[in-house]
Amino acid sequence: MATRTSPSRTIEMRPVEHADQRFLEQLYASTRSTDQRMDGCDARTEALLVALQFRARQAQLRAVYPYGDIAVIFERDRPIGSLYVNYGADEIRILDISLLPEYRNRGIGQGLLRSLQAQGVRMRVPVRLDLLLSSPAYRLFQRCGFVLRGANGLHNSLEWSPPLLT
């Protein structure tokens, strides 16, 4: 699957493979903000704890969304991110969308969201996700037309609906 995000950039995706686990773990670690880091831990202990958090999160997502699709995002044959989506009968749920820090704020995430929105139009279902309250990606989702549907103290529930469903 290829997604064109600009005239000069093609982003490609493929299903995750076992060999991608190390990259996915490093990607997850790159998404941890300073307020999510473990103060007082040495680097090795922190890396171990982040790896455990990553595995626990993956296991939880697989348990709740056993048919979710996980893809590695590539630019010029280099892995730069991942996209985890569950396609349900009544929604497309974004479970995780992550890019390496040096690839953020370049329009890649917006291109991926626009692609998911186009799928929502074809399937006639909304696109939904839960986003950490402190996530800087909130502005991106707002720009793409997602609206706040609720909050639980940890996450904002966001939704975008195709024009026919509004």
Short mmCIF file of N, CA and C in Angstrom, two decimals:
data_model
loop_
_atom_site.label_atom_id
_atom_site.label_comp_id
_atom_site.label_asym_id
_atom_site.label_seq_id
_atom_site.Cartn_x
_atom_site.Cartn_y
_atom_site.Cartn_z
N MET A 1 0.85 -1.17 0.00
CA MET A 1 0.00 0.00 0.00
C MET A 1 0.89 1.23 0.00
N ALA A 2 0.68 2.12 -0.92
CA ALA A 2 1.46 3.36 -1.00
C ALA A 2 0.52 4.54 -0.81
N THR A 3 0.97 5.54 -0.11
CA THR A 3 0.22 6.75 0.11
C THR A 3 1.10 7.91 -0.33
N ARG A 4 0.61 8.72 -1.24
CA ARG A 4 1.39 9.87 -1.68
C ARG A 4 1.02 11.04 -0.78
N THR A 5 2.02 11.61 -0.09
CA THR A 5 1.77 12.71 0.82
C THR A 5 2.20 14.04 0.24
N SER A 6 2.97 14.04 -0.82
CA SER A 6 3.34 15.24 -1.54
C SER A 6 3.82 14.80 -2.91
N PRO A 7 3.95 15.75 -3.85
CA PRO A 7 4.37 15.35 -5.19
C PRO A 7 5.71 14.62 -5.21
N SER A 8 6.58 14.89 -4.25
CA SER A 8 7.91 14.28 -4.28
C SER A 8 8.10 13.16 -3.26
N ARG A 9 7.07 12.83 -2.51
CA ARG A 9 7.24 11.84 -1.45
C ARG A 9 6.19 10.75 -1.56
N THR A 10 6.65 9.52 -1.56
CA THR A 10 5.74 8.39 -1.50
C THR A 10 6.04 7.62 -0.23
N ILE A 11 5.03 7.44 0.54
CA ILE A 11 5.13 6.67 1.78
C ILE A 11 4.53 5.31 1.48
N GLU A 12 5.25 4.28 1.85
CA GLU A 12 4.75 2.93 1.63
C GLU A 12 4.55 2.24 2.96
N MET A 13 3.66 1.26 2.96
CA MET A 13 3.41 0.48 4.17
C MET A 13 3.35 -0.99 3.79
N ARG A 14 3.69 -1.82 4.76
CA ARG A 14 3.52 -3.26 4.60
C ARG A 14 3.18 -3.83 5.96
N PRO A 15 2.51 -4.98 5.97
CA PRO A 15 2.17 -5.60 7.26
C PRO A 15 3.42 -5.85 8.09
N VAL A 16 3.26 -5.71 9.38
CA VAL A 16 4.39 -5.92 10.29
C VAL A 16 4.84 -7.39 10.24
N GLU A 17 6.12 -7.59 10.36
CA GLU A 17 6.72 -8.93 10.40
C GLU A 17 7.45 -9.09 11.72
N HIS A 18 7.74 -10.32 12.08
CA HIS A 18 8.44 -10.59 13.33
C HIS A 18 9.75 -9.80 13.42
N ALA A 19 10.44 -9.68 12.30
CA ALA A 19 11.73 -8.97 12.27
C ALA A 19 11.59 -7.48 12.57
N ASP A 20 10.37 -6.94 12.56
CA ASP A 20 10.14 -5.52 12.82
C ASP A 20 10.03 -5.19 14.30
N GLN A 21 9.99 -6.19 15.17
CA GLN A 21 9.73 -5.95 16.58
C GLN A 21 10.73 -4.99 17.22
N ARG A 22 11.99 -5.13 16.90
CA ARG A 22 13.00 -4.23 17.48
C ARG A 22 12.75 -2.78 17.05
N PHE A 23 12.46 -2.59 15.76
CA PHE A 23 12.15 -1.24 15.29
C PHE A 23 10.92 -0.70 16.00
N LEU A 24 9.86 -1.50 16.12
CA LEU A 24 8.63 -1.04 16.76
C LEU A 24 8.87 -0.66 18.22
N GLU A 25 9.73 -1.41 18.88
CA GLU A 25 10.07 -1.08 20.27
C GLU A 25 10.83 0.24 20.35
N GLN A 26 11.77 0.45 19.43
CA GLN A 26 12.51 1.71 19.39
C GLN A 26 11.59 2.88 19.05
N LEU A 27 10.66 2.65 18.14
CA LEU A 27 9.68 3.67 17.78
C LEU A 27 8.84 4.04 18.99
N TYR A 28 8.37 3.04 19.71
CA TYR A 28 7.58 3.28 20.92
C TYR A 28 8.38 4.11 21.91
N ALA A 29 9.63 3.77 22.13
CA ALA A 29 10.48 4.52 23.06
C ALA A 29 10.61 5.97 22.61
N SER A 30 10.66 6.20 21.31
CA SER A 30 10.82 7.57 20.81
C SER A 30 9.57 8.41 21.03
N THR A 31 8.44 7.78 21.32
CA THR A 31 7.21 8.52 21.54
C THR A 31 7.01 8.90 23.00
N ARG A 32 7.85 8.40 23.88
CA ARG A 32 7.71 8.72 25.31
C ARG A 32 8.23 10.13 25.55
N SER A 33 7.37 11.00 26.03
CA SER A 33 7.77 12.37 26.33
C SER A 33 8.51 12.41 27.66
N THR A 34 9.12 13.53 27.95
CA THR A 34 9.90 13.65 29.18
C THR A 34 9.03 13.44 30.42
N ASP A 35 7.75 13.82 30.35
CA ASP A 35 6.89 13.61 31.52
C ASP A 35 6.46 12.16 31.68
N GLN A 36 6.75 11.32 30.68
CA GLN A 36 6.43 9.89 30.78
C GLN A 36 7.67 9.07 31.11
N ARG A 37 8.80 9.70 31.27
CA ARG A 37 10.03 8.99 31.57
C ARG A 37 10.11 8.69 33.07
N MET A 38 10.96 7.73 33.41
CA MET A 38 11.10 7.30 34.80
C MET A 38 12.25 8.06 35.46
N ASP A 39 11.91 9.01 36.29
CA ASP A 39 12.96 9.75 37.00
C ASP A 39 13.66 8.83 37.99
N GLY A 40 14.96 9.02 38.10
CA GLY A 40 15.73 8.24 39.07
C GLY A 40 16.23 6.91 38.54
N CYS A 41 15.86 6.55 37.32
CA CYS A 41 16.32 5.29 36.73
C CYS A 41 17.56 5.54 35.89
N ASP A 42 18.46 4.58 35.91
CA ASP A 42 19.57 4.67 34.97
C ASP A 42 19.04 4.31 33.59
N ALA A 43 19.82 4.59 32.56
CA ALA A 43 19.37 4.41 31.18
C ALA A 43 18.99 2.96 30.88
N ARG A 44 19.75 2.02 31.41
CA ARG A 44 19.46 0.61 31.14
C ARG A 44 18.13 0.18 31.77
N THR A 45 17.90 0.61 33.01
CA THR A 45 16.65 0.26 33.69
C THR A 45 15.47 0.91 32.98
N GLU A 46 15.64 2.16 32.57
CA GLU A 46 14.57 2.84 31.86
C GLU A 46 14.27 2.14 30.54
N ALA A 47 15.30 1.72 29.81
CA ALA A 47 15.09 1.00 28.55
C ALA A 47 14.34 -0.30 28.79
N LEU A 48 14.68 -1.01 29.86
CA LEU A 48 13.99 -2.25 30.20
C LEU A 48 12.52 -1.98 30.52
N LEU A 49 12.26 -0.94 31.29
CA LEU A 49 10.87 -0.63 31.64
C LEU A 49 10.06 -0.20 30.42
N VAL A 50 10.66 0.57 29.54
CA VAL A 50 9.96 0.98 28.32
C VAL A 50 9.67 -0.24 27.45
N ALA A 51 10.62 -1.17 27.36
CA ALA A 51 10.40 -2.40 26.59
C ALA A 51 9.24 -3.21 27.19
N LEU A 52 9.17 -3.28 28.50
CA LEU A 52 8.07 -3.99 29.15
C LEU A 52 6.74 -3.29 28.89
N GLN A 53 6.74 -1.96 28.95
CA GLN A 53 5.52 -1.21 28.64
C GLN A 53 5.07 -1.47 27.21
N PHE A 54 6.03 -1.48 26.29
CA PHE A 54 5.71 -1.73 24.88
C PHE A 54 5.06 -3.10 24.72
N ARG A 55 5.66 -4.12 25.30
CA ARG A 55 5.11 -5.48 25.17
C ARG A 55 3.73 -5.58 25.80
N ALA A 56 3.55 -4.96 26.96
CA ALA A 56 2.24 -5.00 27.62
C ALA A 56 1.18 -4.29 26.77
N ARG A 57 1.55 -3.17 26.19
CA ARG A 57 0.61 -2.44 25.35
C ARG A 57 0.25 -3.24 24.10
N GLN A 58 1.24 -3.86 23.48
CA GLN A 58 0.97 -4.68 22.29
C GLN A 58 0.04 -5.84 22.65
N ALA A 59 0.30 -6.48 23.78
CA ALA A 59 -0.52 -7.62 24.20
C ALA A 59 -1.96 -7.16 24.48
N GLN A 60 -2.11 -6.01 25.11
CA GLN A 60 -3.45 -5.49 25.40
C GLN A 60 -4.19 -5.18 24.11
N LEU A 61 -3.53 -4.52 23.17
CA LEU A 61 -4.19 -4.19 21.90
C LEU A 61 -4.58 -5.44 21.13
N ARG A 62 -3.71 -6.44 21.13
CA ARG A 62 -4.04 -7.70 20.43
C ARG A 62 -5.21 -8.41 21.10
N ALA A 63 -5.30 -8.31 22.42
CA ALA A 63 -6.40 -8.96 23.14
C ALA A 63 -7.73 -8.26 22.85
N VAL A 64 -7.73 -6.94 22.82
CA VAL A 64 -8.97 -6.19 22.61
C VAL A 64 -9.34 -6.11 21.13
N TYR A 65 -8.33 -6.03 20.25
CA TYR A 65 -8.55 -5.91 18.81
C TYR A 65 -7.76 -7.00 18.09
N PRO A 66 -8.20 -8.25 18.20
CA PRO A 66 -7.42 -9.36 17.63
C PRO A 66 -7.28 -9.31 16.11
N TYR A 67 -8.13 -8.56 15.44
CA TYR A 67 -8.06 -8.48 13.98
C TYR A 67 -7.49 -7.15 13.50
N GLY A 68 -6.89 -6.39 14.40
CA GLY A 68 -6.29 -5.12 14.02
C GLY A 68 -5.14 -5.32 13.05
N ASP A 69 -5.02 -4.38 12.12
CA ASP A 69 -3.94 -4.42 11.13
C ASP A 69 -2.79 -3.54 11.60
N ILE A 70 -1.60 -4.10 11.66
CA ILE A 70 -0.40 -3.34 12.03
C ILE A 70 0.49 -3.26 10.80
N ALA A 71 0.86 -2.04 10.44
CA ALA A 71 1.74 -1.84 9.29
C ALA A 71 2.95 -1.02 9.71
N VAL A 72 4.07 -1.30 9.06
CA VAL A 72 5.26 -0.48 9.21
C VAL A 72 5.24 0.52 8.07
N ILE A 73 5.51 1.77 8.38
CA ILE A 73 5.53 2.85 7.41
C ILE A 73 6.97 3.05 6.95
N PHE A 74 7.15 3.16 5.64
CA PHE A 74 8.48 3.32 5.05
C PHE A 74 8.54 4.58 4.19
N GLU A 75 9.70 5.19 4.19
CA GLU A 75 10.03 6.21 3.21
C GLU A 75 11.39 5.84 2.64
N ARG A 76 11.45 5.66 1.34
CA ARG A 76 12.70 5.25 0.67
C ARG A 76 13.32 4.03 1.34
N ASP A 77 12.55 3.00 1.55
CA ASP A 77 13.00 1.73 2.12
C ASP A 77 13.48 1.82 3.56
N ARG A 78 13.26 2.94 4.22
CA ARG A 78 13.65 3.10 5.62
C ARG A 78 12.39 3.10 6.48
N PRO A 79 12.34 2.25 7.52
CA PRO A 79 11.17 2.29 8.40
C PRO A 79 11.15 3.59 9.19
N ILE A 80 10.01 4.27 9.15
CA ILE A 80 9.90 5.57 9.81
C ILE A 80 8.74 5.64 10.80
N GLY A 81 7.90 4.60 10.82
CA GLY A 81 6.76 4.66 11.72
C GLY A 81 5.91 3.41 11.63
N SER A 82 4.77 3.49 12.31
CA SER A 82 3.82 2.37 12.27
C SER A 82 2.40 2.91 12.35
N LEU A 83 1.49 2.10 11.86
CA LEU A 83 0.07 2.41 11.89
C LEU A 83 -0.66 1.14 12.28
N TYR A 84 -1.46 1.26 13.33
CA TYR A 84 -2.22 0.13 13.86
C TYR A 84 -3.69 0.54 13.80
N VAL A 85 -4.48 -0.18 13.01
CA VAL A 85 -5.87 0.19 12.75
C VAL A 85 -6.76 -1.04 12.89
N ASN A 86 -7.94 -0.84 13.46
CA ASN A 86 -8.94 -1.90 13.50
C ASN A 86 -10.12 -1.46 12.62
N TYR A 87 -10.42 -2.28 11.63
CA TYR A 87 -11.54 -2.01 10.73
C TYR A 87 -12.75 -2.79 11.22
N GLY A 88 -13.68 -2.09 11.84
CA GLY A 88 -14.88 -2.74 12.35
C GLY A 88 -16.06 -2.48 11.44
N ALA A 89 -17.17 -3.14 11.72
CA ALA A 89 -18.38 -2.98 10.92
C ALA A 89 -18.95 -1.57 11.06
N ASP A 90 -18.73 -0.94 12.23
CA ASP A 90 -19.34 0.37 12.47
C ASP A 90 -18.33 1.49 12.67
N GLU A 91 -17.02 1.21 12.51
CA GLU A 91 -16.01 2.25 12.67
C GLU A 91 -14.66 1.78 12.14
N ILE A 92 -13.83 2.75 11.85
CA ILE A 92 -12.40 2.52 11.67
C ILE A 92 -11.77 3.11 12.93
N ARG A 93 -11.06 2.29 13.68
CA ARG A 93 -10.45 2.77 14.93
C ARG A 93 -8.94 2.81 14.77
N ILE A 94 -8.37 3.99 14.93
CA ILE A 94 -6.92 4.14 14.93
C ILE A 94 -6.44 3.76 16.33
N LEU A 95 -5.69 2.69 16.41
CA LEU A 95 -5.18 2.23 17.70
C LEU A 95 -3.85 2.88 18.01
N ASP A 96 -3.06 3.13 16.98
CA ASP A 96 -1.78 3.81 17.17
C ASP A 96 -1.27 4.31 15.82
N ILE A 97 -0.75 5.49 15.82
CA ILE A 97 -0.07 6.04 14.66
C ILE A 97 1.16 6.75 15.21
N SER A 98 2.34 6.29 14.81
CA SER A 98 3.59 6.82 15.35
C SER A 98 4.61 7.00 14.24
N LEU A 99 5.35 8.08 14.34
CA LEU A 99 6.46 8.35 13.43
C LEU A 99 7.70 8.67 14.25
N LEU A 100 8.86 8.31 13.72
CA LEU A 100 10.11 8.71 14.35
C LEU A 100 10.15 10.23 14.44
N PRO A 101 10.79 10.79 15.48
CA PRO A 101 10.78 12.25 15.68
C PRO A 101 11.19 13.06 14.46
N GLU A 102 12.19 12.60 13.72
CA GLU A 102 12.66 13.38 12.58
C GLU A 102 11.70 13.36 11.39
N TYR A 103 10.63 12.58 11.46
CA TYR A 103 9.65 12.51 10.38
C TYR A 103 8.32 13.14 10.76
N ARG A 104 8.24 13.68 11.96
CA ARG A 104 7.02 14.34 12.40
C ARG A 104 6.97 15.76 11.82
N ASN A 105 5.77 16.28 11.71
CA ASN A 105 5.54 17.64 11.21
C ASN A 105 6.02 17.83 9.78
N ARG A 106 5.90 16.79 8.97
CA ARG A 106 6.27 16.86 7.56
C ARG A 106 5.09 16.53 6.63
N GLY A 107 3.90 16.39 7.20
CA GLY A 107 2.74 16.08 6.38
C GLY A 107 2.46 14.60 6.21
N ILE A 108 3.33 13.75 6.75
CA ILE A 108 3.15 12.30 6.60
C ILE A 108 1.92 11.83 7.38
N GLY A 109 1.83 12.26 8.63
CA GLY A 109 0.67 11.87 9.45
C GLY A 109 -0.63 12.36 8.85
N GLN A 110 -0.63 13.59 8.35
CA GLN A 110 -1.84 14.12 7.72
C GLN A 110 -2.22 13.30 6.50
N GLY A 111 -1.24 12.90 5.71
CA GLY A 111 -1.53 12.06 4.54
C GLY A 111 -2.13 10.72 4.94
N LEU A 112 -1.60 10.13 6.01
CA LEU A 112 -2.14 8.85 6.49
C LEU A 112 -3.56 9.02 7.00
N LEU A 113 -3.81 10.12 7.74
CA LEU A 113 -5.16 10.36 8.24
C LEU A 113 -6.14 10.59 7.09
N ARG A 114 -5.73 11.34 6.08
CA ARG A 114 -6.61 11.58 4.93
C ARG A 114 -6.94 10.26 4.22
N SER A 115 -5.98 9.36 4.16
CA SER A 115 -6.22 8.05 3.56
C SER A 115 -7.24 7.25 4.37
N LEU A 116 -7.11 7.29 5.70
CA LEU A 116 -8.07 6.60 6.56
C LEU A 116 -9.46 7.24 6.44
N GLN A 117 -9.50 8.56 6.31
CA GLN A 117 -10.79 9.23 6.14
C GLN A 117 -11.44 8.82 4.81
N ALA A 118 -10.64 8.68 3.76
CA ALA A 118 -11.18 8.22 2.48
C ALA A 118 -11.74 6.81 2.61
N GLN A 119 -11.08 5.97 3.38
CA GLN A 119 -11.60 4.63 3.62
C GLN A 119 -12.92 4.71 4.40
N GLY A 120 -12.99 5.63 5.36
CA GLY A 120 -14.23 5.83 6.12
C GLY A 120 -15.38 6.24 5.21
N VAL A 121 -15.08 7.09 4.22
CA VAL A 121 -16.11 7.49 3.26
C VAL A 121 -16.58 6.27 2.47
N ARG A 122 -15.63 5.48 1.97
CA ARG A 122 -16.00 4.29 1.18
C ARG A 122 -16.81 3.29 2.02
N MET A 123 -16.40 3.12 3.28
CA MET A 123 -17.08 2.15 4.14
C MET A 123 -18.33 2.74 4.81
N ARG A 124 -18.49 4.07 4.71
CA ARG A 124 -19.59 4.79 5.37
C ARG A 124 -19.59 4.60 6.88
N VAL A 125 -18.39 4.75 7.46
CA VAL A 125 -18.24 4.64 8.91
C VAL A 125 -17.34 5.77 9.41
N PRO A 126 -17.47 6.15 10.68
CA PRO A 126 -16.58 7.17 11.23
C PRO A 126 -15.19 6.60 11.52
N VAL A 127 -14.23 7.50 11.63
CA VAL A 127 -12.87 7.15 12.04
C VAL A 127 -12.72 7.68 13.47
N ARG A 128 -12.30 6.81 14.38
CA ARG A 128 -12.23 7.17 15.81
C ARG A 128 -10.87 6.80 16.39
N LEU A 129 -10.54 7.47 17.49
CA LEU A 129 -9.34 7.13 18.25
C LEU A 129 -9.42 7.75 19.62
N ASP A 130 -8.60 7.22 20.51
CA ASP A 130 -8.40 7.79 21.84
C ASP A 130 -6.96 8.30 21.87
N LEU A 131 -6.80 9.55 22.27
CA LEU A 131 -5.51 10.22 22.23
C LEU A 131 -5.17 10.74 23.62
N LEU A 132 -3.94 10.51 24.06
CA LEU A 132 -3.52 11.04 25.36
C LEU A 132 -3.82 12.53 25.45
N LEU A 133 -4.29 12.96 26.61
CA LEU A 133 -4.62 14.37 26.80
C LEU A 133 -3.45 15.28 26.47
N SER A 134 -2.24 14.84 26.78
CA SER A 134 -1.05 15.67 26.60
C SER A 134 -0.43 15.56 25.21
N SER A 135 -1.06 14.83 24.30
CA SER A 135 -0.45 14.58 22.99
C SER A 135 -0.39 15.84 22.12
N PRO A 136 0.79 16.14 21.60
CA PRO A 136 0.89 17.28 20.68
C PRO A 136 0.20 17.01 19.34
N ALA A 137 -0.16 15.76 19.07
CA ALA A 137 -0.84 15.42 17.82
C ALA A 137 -2.30 15.89 17.80
N TYR A 138 -2.80 16.35 18.92
CA TYR A 138 -4.19 16.80 18.99
C TYR A 138 -4.49 17.84 17.92
N ARG A 139 -3.58 18.78 17.72
CA ARG A 139 -3.78 19.84 16.71
C ARG A 139 -3.90 19.25 15.31
N LEU A 140 -3.10 18.23 15.01
CA LEU A 140 -3.17 17.57 13.70
C LEU A 140 -4.56 16.99 13.48
N PHE A 141 -5.08 16.29 14.48
CA PHE A 141 -6.40 15.68 14.34
C PHE A 141 -7.48 16.75 14.19
N GLN A 142 -7.33 17.85 14.90
CA GLN A 142 -8.29 18.96 14.73
C GLN A 142 -8.24 19.51 13.31
N ARG A 143 -7.03 19.71 12.77
CA ARG A 143 -6.89 20.22 11.40
C ARG A 143 -7.53 19.27 10.39
N CYS A 144 -7.53 17.98 10.69
CA CYS A 144 -8.11 16.98 9.79
C CYS A 144 -9.60 16.78 10.04
N GLY A 145 -10.20 17.61 10.88
CA GLY A 145 -11.65 17.57 11.06
C GLY A 145 -12.16 16.66 12.16
N PHE A 146 -11.26 16.09 12.97
CA PHE A 146 -11.70 15.26 14.09
C PHE A 146 -12.26 16.17 15.17
N VAL A 147 -13.32 15.70 15.83
CA VAL A 147 -13.93 16.47 16.90
C VAL A 147 -13.88 15.67 18.20
N LEU A 148 -13.84 16.40 19.29
CA LEU A 148 -13.81 15.80 20.61
C LEU A 148 -15.19 15.23 20.93
N ARG A 149 -15.23 13.95 21.30
CA ARG A 149 -16.48 13.28 21.66
C ARG A 149 -16.55 12.94 23.15
N GLY A 150 -15.44 13.12 23.86
CA GLY A 150 -15.43 12.84 25.29
C GLY A 150 -14.00 12.73 25.79
N ALA A 151 -13.88 12.64 27.10
CA ALA A 151 -12.57 12.48 27.74
C ALA A 151 -12.77 11.67 29.01
N ASN A 152 -11.72 10.94 29.39
CA ASN A 152 -11.83 10.10 30.59
C ASN A 152 -10.76 10.41 31.63
N GLY A 153 -10.12 11.54 31.53
CA GLY A 153 -9.08 11.90 32.47
C GLY A 153 -7.69 11.55 31.99
N LEU A 154 -7.58 10.61 31.08
CA LEU A 154 -6.29 10.20 30.50
C LEU A 154 -6.27 10.41 28.99
N HIS A 155 -7.42 10.17 28.34
CA HIS A 155 -7.50 10.25 26.89
C HIS A 155 -8.65 11.16 26.45
N ASN A 156 -8.49 11.77 25.30
CA ASN A 156 -9.57 12.41 24.58
C ASN A 156 -10.08 11.40 23.56
N SER A 157 -11.39 11.27 23.45
CA SER A 157 -11.99 10.45 22.40
C SER A 157 -12.33 11.36 21.24
N LEU A 158 -11.72 11.08 20.09
CA LEU A 158 -11.90 11.91 18.90
C LEU A 158 -12.61 11.11 17.82
N GLU A 159 -13.33 11.84 16.97
CA GLU A 159 -14.06 11.18 15.89
C GLU A 159 -14.14 12.09 14.67
N TRP A 160 -14.03 11.46 13.51
CA TRP A 160 -14.30 12.13 12.24
C TRP A 160 -15.36 11.30 11.54
N SER A 161 -16.40 11.97 11.06
CA SER A 161 -17.47 11.26 10.37
C SER A 161 -17.54 11.70 8.92
N PRO A 162 -17.76 10.75 8.01
CA PRO A 162 -17.95 11.12 6.61
C PRO A 162 -19.15 12.05 6.47
N PRO A 163 -19.15 12.92 5.48
CA PRO A 163 -20.26 13.87 5.32
C PRO A 163 -21.64 13.22 5.31
N LEU A 164 -21.79 12.03 4.77
CA LEU A 164 -23.10 11.39 4.72
C LEU A 164 -23.60 10.95 6.08
N LEU A 165 -22.69 10.84 7.06
CA LEU A 165 -23.09 10.36 8.39
C LEU A 165 -23.36 11.50 9.36
N THR A 166 -23.05 12.73 8.99
CA THR A 166 -23.23 13.85 9.93
C THR A 166 -24.61 14.43 9.86
#
